[in-house]
Each structure stands twice: as structure tokens, then as C-alpha cells.
mmCIF file of C-alpha atoms in Angstrom:
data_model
loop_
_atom_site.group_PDB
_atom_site.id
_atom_site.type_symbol
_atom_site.label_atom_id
_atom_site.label_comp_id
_atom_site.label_asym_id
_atom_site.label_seq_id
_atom_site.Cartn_x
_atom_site.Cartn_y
_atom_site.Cartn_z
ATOM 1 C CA UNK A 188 62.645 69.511 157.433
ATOM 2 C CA UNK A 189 65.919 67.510 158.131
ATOM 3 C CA UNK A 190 67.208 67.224 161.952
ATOM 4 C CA UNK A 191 67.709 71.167 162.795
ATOM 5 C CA UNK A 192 69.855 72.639 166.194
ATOM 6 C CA UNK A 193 68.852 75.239 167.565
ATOM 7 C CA UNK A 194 71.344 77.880 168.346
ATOM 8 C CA UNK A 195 69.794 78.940 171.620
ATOM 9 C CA UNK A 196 67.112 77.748 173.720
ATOM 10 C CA UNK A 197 65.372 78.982 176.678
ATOM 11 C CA UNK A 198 63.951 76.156 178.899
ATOM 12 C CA UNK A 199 61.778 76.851 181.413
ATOM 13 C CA UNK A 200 61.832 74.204 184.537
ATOM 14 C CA UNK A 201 65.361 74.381 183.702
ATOM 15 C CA UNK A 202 66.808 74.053 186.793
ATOM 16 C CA UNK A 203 66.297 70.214 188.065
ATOM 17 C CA UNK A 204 65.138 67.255 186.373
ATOM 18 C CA UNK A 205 63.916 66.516 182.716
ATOM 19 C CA UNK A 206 64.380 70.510 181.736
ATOM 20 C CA UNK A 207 68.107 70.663 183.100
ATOM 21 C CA UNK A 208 68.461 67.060 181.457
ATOM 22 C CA UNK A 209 67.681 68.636 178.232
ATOM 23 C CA UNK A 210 69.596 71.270 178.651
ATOM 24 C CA UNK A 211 72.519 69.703 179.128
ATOM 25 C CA UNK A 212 72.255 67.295 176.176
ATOM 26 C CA UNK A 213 71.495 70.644 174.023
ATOM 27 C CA UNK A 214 74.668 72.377 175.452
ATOM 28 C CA UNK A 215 76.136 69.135 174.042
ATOM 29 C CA UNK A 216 75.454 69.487 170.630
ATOM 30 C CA UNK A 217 76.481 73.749 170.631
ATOM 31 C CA UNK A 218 73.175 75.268 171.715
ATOM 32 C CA UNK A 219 73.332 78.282 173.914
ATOM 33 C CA UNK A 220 71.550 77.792 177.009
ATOM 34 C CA UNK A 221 69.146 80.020 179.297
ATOM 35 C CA UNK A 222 67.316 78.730 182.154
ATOM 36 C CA UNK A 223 64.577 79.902 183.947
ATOM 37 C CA UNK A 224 63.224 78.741 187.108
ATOM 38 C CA UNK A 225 62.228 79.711 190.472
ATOM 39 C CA UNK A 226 64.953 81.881 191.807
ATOM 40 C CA UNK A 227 67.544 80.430 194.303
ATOM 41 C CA UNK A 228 71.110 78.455 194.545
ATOM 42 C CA UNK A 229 69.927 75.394 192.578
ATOM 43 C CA UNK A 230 69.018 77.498 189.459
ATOM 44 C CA UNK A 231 72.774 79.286 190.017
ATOM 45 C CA UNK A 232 73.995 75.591 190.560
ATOM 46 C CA UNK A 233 72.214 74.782 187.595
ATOM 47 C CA UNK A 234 73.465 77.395 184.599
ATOM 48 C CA UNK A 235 76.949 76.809 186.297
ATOM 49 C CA UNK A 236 77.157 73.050 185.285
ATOM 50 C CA UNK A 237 76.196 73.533 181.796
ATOM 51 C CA UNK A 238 79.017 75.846 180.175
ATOM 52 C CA UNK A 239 77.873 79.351 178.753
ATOM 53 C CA UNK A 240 74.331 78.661 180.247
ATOM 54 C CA UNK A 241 72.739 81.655 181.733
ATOM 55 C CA UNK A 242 69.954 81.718 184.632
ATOM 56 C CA UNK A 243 67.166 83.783 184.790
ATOM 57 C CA UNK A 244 64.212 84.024 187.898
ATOM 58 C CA UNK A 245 61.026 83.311 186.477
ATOM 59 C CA UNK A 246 57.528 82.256 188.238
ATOM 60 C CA UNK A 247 56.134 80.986 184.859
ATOM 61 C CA UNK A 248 52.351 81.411 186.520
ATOM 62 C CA UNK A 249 52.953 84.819 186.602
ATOM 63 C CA UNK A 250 52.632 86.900 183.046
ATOM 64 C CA UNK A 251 54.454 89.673 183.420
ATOM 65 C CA UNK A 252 57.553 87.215 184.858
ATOM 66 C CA UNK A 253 57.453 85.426 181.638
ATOM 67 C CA UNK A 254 57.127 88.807 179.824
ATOM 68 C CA UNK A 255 60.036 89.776 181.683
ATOM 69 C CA UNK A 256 61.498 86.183 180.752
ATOM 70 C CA UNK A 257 61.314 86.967 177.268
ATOM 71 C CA UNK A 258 62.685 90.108 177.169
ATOM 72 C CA UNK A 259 65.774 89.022 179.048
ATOM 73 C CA UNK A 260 66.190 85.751 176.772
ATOM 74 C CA UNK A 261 65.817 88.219 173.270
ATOM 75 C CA UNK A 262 68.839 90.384 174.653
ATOM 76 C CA UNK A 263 71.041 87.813 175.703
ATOM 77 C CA UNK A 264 71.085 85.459 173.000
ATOM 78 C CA UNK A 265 69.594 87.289 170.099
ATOM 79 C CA UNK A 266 67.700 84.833 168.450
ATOM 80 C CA UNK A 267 65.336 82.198 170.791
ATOM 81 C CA UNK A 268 65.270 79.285 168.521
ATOM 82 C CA UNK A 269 63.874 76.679 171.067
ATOM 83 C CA UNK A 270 61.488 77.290 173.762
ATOM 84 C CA UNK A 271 60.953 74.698 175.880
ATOM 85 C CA UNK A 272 57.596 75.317 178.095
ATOM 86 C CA UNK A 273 58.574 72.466 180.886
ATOM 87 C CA UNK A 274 58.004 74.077 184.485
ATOM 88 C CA UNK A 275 55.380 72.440 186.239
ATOM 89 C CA UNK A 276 54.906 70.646 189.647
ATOM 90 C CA UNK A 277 52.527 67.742 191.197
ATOM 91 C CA UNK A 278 49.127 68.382 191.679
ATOM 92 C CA UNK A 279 46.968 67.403 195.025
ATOM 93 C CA UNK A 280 46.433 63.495 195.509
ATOM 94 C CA UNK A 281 43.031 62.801 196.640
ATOM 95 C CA UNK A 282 39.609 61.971 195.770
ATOM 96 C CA UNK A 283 37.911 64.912 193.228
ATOM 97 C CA UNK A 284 35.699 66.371 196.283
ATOM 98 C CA UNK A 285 38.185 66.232 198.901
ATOM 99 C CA UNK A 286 40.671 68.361 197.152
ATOM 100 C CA UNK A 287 40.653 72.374 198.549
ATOM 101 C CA UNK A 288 39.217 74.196 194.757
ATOM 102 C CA UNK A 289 41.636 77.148 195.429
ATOM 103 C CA UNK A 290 44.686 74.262 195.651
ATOM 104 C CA UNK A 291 43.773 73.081 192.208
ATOM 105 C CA UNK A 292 43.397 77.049 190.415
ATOM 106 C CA UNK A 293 46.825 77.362 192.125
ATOM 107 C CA UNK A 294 47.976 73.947 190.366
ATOM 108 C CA UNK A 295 46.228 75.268 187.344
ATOM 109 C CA UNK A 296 48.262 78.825 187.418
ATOM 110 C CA UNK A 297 51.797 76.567 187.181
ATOM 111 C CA UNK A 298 51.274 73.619 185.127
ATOM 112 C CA UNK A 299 48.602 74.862 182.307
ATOM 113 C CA UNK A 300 48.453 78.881 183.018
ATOM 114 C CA UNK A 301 52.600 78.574 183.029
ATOM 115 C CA UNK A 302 52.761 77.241 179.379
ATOM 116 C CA UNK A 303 49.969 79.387 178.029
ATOM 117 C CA UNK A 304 52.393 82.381 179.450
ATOM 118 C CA UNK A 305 55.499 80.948 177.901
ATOM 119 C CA UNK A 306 53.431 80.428 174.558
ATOM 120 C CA UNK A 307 51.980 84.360 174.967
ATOM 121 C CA UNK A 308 55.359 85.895 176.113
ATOM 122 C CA UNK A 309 57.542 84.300 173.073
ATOM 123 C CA UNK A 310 55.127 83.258 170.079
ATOM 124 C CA UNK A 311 54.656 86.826 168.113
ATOM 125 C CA UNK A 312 58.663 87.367 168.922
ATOM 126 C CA UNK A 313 59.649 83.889 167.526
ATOM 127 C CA UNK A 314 57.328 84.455 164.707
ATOM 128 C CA UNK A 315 59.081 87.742 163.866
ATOM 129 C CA UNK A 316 62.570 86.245 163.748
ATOM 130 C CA UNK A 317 62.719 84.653 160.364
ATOM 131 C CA UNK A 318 65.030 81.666 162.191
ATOM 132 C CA UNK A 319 63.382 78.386 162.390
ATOM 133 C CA UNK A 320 62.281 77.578 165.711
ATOM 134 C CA UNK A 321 59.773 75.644 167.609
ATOM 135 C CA UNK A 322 58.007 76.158 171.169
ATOM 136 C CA UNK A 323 57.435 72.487 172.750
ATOM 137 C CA UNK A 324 55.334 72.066 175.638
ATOM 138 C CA UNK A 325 55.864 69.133 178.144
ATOM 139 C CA UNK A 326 52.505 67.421 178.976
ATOM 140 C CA UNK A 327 52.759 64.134 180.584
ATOM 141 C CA UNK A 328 51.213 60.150 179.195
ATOM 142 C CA UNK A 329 48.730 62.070 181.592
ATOM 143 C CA UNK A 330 47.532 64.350 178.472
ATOM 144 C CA UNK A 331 45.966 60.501 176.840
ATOM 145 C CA UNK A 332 45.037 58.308 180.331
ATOM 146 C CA UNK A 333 45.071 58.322 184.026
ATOM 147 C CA UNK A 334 49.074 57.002 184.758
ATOM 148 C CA UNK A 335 47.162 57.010 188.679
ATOM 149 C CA UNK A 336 44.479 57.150 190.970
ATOM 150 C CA UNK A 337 43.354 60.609 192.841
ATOM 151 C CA UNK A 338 45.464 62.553 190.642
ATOM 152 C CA UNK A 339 42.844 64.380 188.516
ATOM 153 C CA UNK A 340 43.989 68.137 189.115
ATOM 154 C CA UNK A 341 47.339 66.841 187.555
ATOM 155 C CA UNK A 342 45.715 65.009 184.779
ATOM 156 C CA UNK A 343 43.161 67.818 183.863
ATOM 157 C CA UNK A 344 45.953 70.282 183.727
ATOM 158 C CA UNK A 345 48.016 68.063 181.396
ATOM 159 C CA UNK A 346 44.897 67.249 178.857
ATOM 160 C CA UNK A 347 44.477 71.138 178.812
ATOM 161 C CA UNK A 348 48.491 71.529 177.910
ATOM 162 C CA UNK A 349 48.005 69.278 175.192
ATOM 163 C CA UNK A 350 44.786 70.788 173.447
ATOM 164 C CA UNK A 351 46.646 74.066 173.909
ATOM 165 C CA UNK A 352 49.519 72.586 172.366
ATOM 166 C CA UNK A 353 47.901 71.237 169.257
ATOM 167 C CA UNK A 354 45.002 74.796 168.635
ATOM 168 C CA UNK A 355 48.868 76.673 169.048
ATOM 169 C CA UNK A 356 50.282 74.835 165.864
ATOM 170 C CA UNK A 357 47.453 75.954 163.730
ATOM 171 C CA UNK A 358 48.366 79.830 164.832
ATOM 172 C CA UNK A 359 51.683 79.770 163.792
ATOM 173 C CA UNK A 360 53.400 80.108 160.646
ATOM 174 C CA UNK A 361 55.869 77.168 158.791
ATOM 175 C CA UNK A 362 58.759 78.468 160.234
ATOM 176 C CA UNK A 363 58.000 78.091 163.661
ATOM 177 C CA UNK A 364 56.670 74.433 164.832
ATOM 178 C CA UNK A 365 54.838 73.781 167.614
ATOM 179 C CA UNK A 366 54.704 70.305 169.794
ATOM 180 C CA UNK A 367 53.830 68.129 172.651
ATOM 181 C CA UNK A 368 56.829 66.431 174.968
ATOM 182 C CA UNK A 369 55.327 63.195 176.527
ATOM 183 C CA UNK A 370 57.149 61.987 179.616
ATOM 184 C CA UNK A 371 56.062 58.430 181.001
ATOM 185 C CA UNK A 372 57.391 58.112 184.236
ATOM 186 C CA UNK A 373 60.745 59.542 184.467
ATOM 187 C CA UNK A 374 62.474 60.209 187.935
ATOM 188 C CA UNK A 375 62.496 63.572 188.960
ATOM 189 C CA UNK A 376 61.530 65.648 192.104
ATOM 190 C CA UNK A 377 58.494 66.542 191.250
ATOM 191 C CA UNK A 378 56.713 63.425 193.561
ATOM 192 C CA UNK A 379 58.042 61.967 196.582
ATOM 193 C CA UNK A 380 61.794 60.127 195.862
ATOM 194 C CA UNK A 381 60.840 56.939 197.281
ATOM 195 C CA UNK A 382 58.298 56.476 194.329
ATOM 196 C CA UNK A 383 59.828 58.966 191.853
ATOM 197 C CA UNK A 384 63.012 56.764 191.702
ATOM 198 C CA UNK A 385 61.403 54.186 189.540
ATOM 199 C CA UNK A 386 61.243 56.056 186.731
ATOM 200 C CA UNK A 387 63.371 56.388 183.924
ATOM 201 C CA UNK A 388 66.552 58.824 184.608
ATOM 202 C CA UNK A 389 66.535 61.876 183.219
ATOM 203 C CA UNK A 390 69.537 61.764 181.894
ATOM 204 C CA UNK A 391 68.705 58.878 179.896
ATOM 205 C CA UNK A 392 65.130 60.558 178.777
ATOM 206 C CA UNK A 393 66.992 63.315 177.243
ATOM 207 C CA UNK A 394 68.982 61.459 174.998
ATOM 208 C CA UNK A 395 65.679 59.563 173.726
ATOM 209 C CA UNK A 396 63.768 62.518 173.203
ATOM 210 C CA UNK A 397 66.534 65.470 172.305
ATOM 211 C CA UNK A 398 66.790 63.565 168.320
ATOM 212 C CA UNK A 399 63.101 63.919 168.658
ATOM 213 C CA UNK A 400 62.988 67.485 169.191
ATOM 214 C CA UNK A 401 65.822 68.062 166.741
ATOM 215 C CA UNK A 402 63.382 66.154 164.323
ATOM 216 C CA UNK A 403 61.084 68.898 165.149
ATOM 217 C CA UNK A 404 58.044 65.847 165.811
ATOM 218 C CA UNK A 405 54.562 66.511 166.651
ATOM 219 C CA UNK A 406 54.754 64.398 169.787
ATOM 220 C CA UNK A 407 57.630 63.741 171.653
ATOM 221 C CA UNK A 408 57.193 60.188 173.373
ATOM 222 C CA UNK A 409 59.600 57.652 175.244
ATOM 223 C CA UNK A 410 57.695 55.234 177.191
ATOM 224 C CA UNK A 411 56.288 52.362 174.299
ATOM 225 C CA UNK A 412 53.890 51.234 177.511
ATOM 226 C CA UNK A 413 51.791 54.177 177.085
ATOM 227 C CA UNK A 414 50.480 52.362 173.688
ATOM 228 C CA UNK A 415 48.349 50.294 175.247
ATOM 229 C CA UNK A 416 47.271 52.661 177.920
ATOM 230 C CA UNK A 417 46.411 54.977 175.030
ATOM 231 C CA UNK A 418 44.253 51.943 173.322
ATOM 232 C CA UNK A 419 42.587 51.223 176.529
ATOM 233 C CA UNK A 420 40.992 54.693 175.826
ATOM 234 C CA UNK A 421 40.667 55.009 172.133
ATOM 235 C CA UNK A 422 39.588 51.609 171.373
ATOM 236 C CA UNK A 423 36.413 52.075 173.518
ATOM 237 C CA UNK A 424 35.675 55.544 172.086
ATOM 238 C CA UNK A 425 35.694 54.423 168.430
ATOM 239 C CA UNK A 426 33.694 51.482 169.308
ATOM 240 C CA UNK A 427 31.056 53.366 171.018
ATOM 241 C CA UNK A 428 30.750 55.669 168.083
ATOM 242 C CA UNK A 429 30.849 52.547 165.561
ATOM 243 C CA UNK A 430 27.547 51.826 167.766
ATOM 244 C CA UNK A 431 25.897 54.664 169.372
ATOM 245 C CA UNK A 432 26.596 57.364 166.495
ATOM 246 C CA UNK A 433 24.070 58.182 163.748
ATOM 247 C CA UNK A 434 25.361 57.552 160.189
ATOM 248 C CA UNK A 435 24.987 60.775 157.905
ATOM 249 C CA UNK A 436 24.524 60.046 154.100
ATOM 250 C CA UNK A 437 27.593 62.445 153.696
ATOM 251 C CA UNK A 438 29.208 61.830 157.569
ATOM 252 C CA UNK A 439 31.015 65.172 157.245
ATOM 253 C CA UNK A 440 27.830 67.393 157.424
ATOM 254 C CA UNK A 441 28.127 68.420 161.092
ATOM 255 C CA UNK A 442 32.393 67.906 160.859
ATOM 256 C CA UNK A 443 33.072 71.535 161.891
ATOM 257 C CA UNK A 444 36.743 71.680 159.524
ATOM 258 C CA UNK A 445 34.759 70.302 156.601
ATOM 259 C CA UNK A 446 31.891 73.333 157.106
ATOM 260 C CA UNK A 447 34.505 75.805 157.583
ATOM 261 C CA UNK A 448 36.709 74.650 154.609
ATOM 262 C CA UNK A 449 33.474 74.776 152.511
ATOM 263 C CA UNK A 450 32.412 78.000 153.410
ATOM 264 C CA UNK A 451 36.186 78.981 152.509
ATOM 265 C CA UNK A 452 36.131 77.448 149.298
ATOM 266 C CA UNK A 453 32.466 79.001 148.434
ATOM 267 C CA UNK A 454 33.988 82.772 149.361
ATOM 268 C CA UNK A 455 37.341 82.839 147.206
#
């Protein structure tokens, strides 16, 4: 499909940072804006700078909020044409068995159990409308390798946002593309400013990845470092099973897709 605008987008994590960032480069190009967020004076702040933008409360780790989210989205702009799953925060820094378990289910409930609301609350709707659209969820170069050390409740969560990411593309129809937004390090509040200010600015990130999303791309990327991060991981993997893994005379014969596509293809 050629480049595509959507005509209204709801953008969760849209008050601060790379979601408001987005937003604003959207609004740019004629998109009707909603954000969600936490409720409070910087998501009023926000929708005010971005003209026509509306705000609306939402705790994405809770269901019925994003329920509530869609609802609200549906009978203000009509059609939702873009959803952008980005809310998420920072996860606990410390070694695996120091961290309190019922600190990481908490990080869990915002930054995976937030998207797979999003996804739930909006997918059958977005499916109905016969508009093209497309749900993007923002994972992190966190979803392919560890960008740090002690940061594995982050990390985990953003590997599980990109597997749900990918099994969510296969559940929905042509008209409604799903995909992965990778961040490298961009500056934003969710770490501590005096290390967060290194990164990339946001405003910058948008404009790299907003033809991206307009391009409606499987992944979303920005950073060309992560490349060889991402080799430093695959390159081992596909050597060790160049080694370690038993050759098949037909290598497909445990592939799960090629079983399942067989026993398709035996029962039309």
C-alpha cells in the first residue's frame, strides 16, 4: 500500500515524550488527535498544544479504562484509524533476585498488560470499520538485546510486546496492519534526566519514524546501532544451530507452520 494518513489517531502515552512527539508531527500532516494518559494538567497541557487534539484519562493497565478509552475515542472521532499502544514506564534496576516480584507484575500490568488492553479494547472495532488502519505497539531495541545491565523486568516486558505484536498481525484482516515501533535511546522522562538527555530528541524521533508509520512498516526502527547489537545475538544463535542442531532429511518435519499448512492442504 502507498504512504496512507490516518484521519484520526488515538495515542496512548500521549501526553509527554515520544507519544506527544508523534502526535504532534501527525496533527501536522491533518490527523485528528486524541490522547490518553494518566489524568492530570500535563495531559490538559498536552491536547492544548496540538490544535483540535482531545484528552482523555486512561490507566492503560487497567481493562475496563481502555474499554472506556475506546468507547470515548469511537464517539469523538468516528473512525480510529491509528492506534498507537505507547504508554509504558521504567522498570526496577537491579540484579534479577533483588528485585520485589510484586514490583515487576506491577511493571508487567503497564508496559506489556497496557498494550495487550489497547490491542483487546480497539482490534474487533478497527476491524469492523472498513477504513484502513493499523494498531502499532512501541517496544524498545530492548525487544532484540539488553541496551543495559539490571534492567531485565524492562527487557522481559518489551520481548513480550514484541511477540504479542507479531502473533496480533496474523489475527487481523488486510485492512488493518499491525506493527512494532523500536525506539533506541531517545530522551524522554521515562529514566532519570541526567542520563535520559543523551538520547535522541523526541522531536527529532518523530520525524524519522512518522514516514515509517505512514508506510505502514512491520518494524519501525531509528537507531542503525542496534544492527550490530541485534547480530551480537543472532549471529551466535544461527551458529549454534549450524552446530548443535540435528539435520532432518526433509528439515521442515518438526517446523510447526509447515505441519499445520500440510494438514490444511490435506483437508480442503
Amino acid at each position: 500500500m502507498s504512504d496512507w494518513l490516518p484521519a484520526s489517531a488515538v495515542i496512548t502515552g500521549g501526553a509527554s515524550g515520544i507519544g506527544l512527539a508523534i502526535a504532534r508531527e501527525l496533527a501536522a500532516r491533518g490527523t485528528k488527535i486524541m490522547l490518553a494518559d494518566l489524568p492530570g494538567e500535563r495531559l490538559d497541557e498536552a491536547a492544548r498544544s496540538i490544535d483540535g487534539a482531545t484528552a482523555q484519562p486512561c490507566d492503560v493497565s487497567d481493562l475496563s479504562q481502555a474499554e472506556a478509552l475506546s468507547v470515548a475515542a469511537f464517539d469523538a472521532l468516528g473512525t480510529v484509524e491509528l492506534l498507537l499502544n505507547n504508554a509504558g514506564v521504567g522498570g526496577p534496576r537491579g540484579k534479577l533476585w533483588e528485585i520485589d516480584p510484586d514490583v515487576a507484575r506491577a511493571h508487567f500490568d503497564t508496559n506489556y498488560w497496557g498494550v495487550w488492553n489497547g490491542c483487546k479494547a480497539f482490534a474487533q472495532r478497527m476491524v469492523e470499520q472498513s477504513a484502513p488502519s493499523a494498531i502499532y505497539n512501541t517496544a524498545s531495541e530492548n525487544s532484540f538485546f539488553c541496551a543495559g545491565p539490571q534492567m531485565g523486568t524492562y527487557i522481559a516486558a518489551k520481548h513480550a510486546v514484541l511477540g504479542l505484536t507479531e502473533s496480533i498481525r496474523e489475527d487481523l484482516p488486510e485492512h488493518v496492519h499491525a506493527g512494532a515501533i523500536i525506539p533506541g535511546w531517545v530522551f524522554t522522562d521515562i529514566g532519570p534526566e541526567k542520563f535520559m538527555h543523551y538520547g535522541m530528541a523526541a522531536n527529532e524521533y518523530a520525524s524519522i519514524v512518522v514516514p515509517q508509520l505512514l508506510a505502514r512498516e512491520r518494524f519501525v526502527v531509528s537507531h542503525y546501532s542496534n544492527v550490530r547489537r541485534i547480530r551480537e545475538r543472532v549471529e551466535p544463535l544461527l551458529d549454534s544451530y549450524e552446530r548443535n542442531a540435528p539435520r532432518e532429511k526433509d528439515d521442515g518435519a518438526y517446523d510447526v507452520r509447515d505441519v499445520i499448512g500440510a494438514m490444511r492442504r490435506s483437508s480442503d
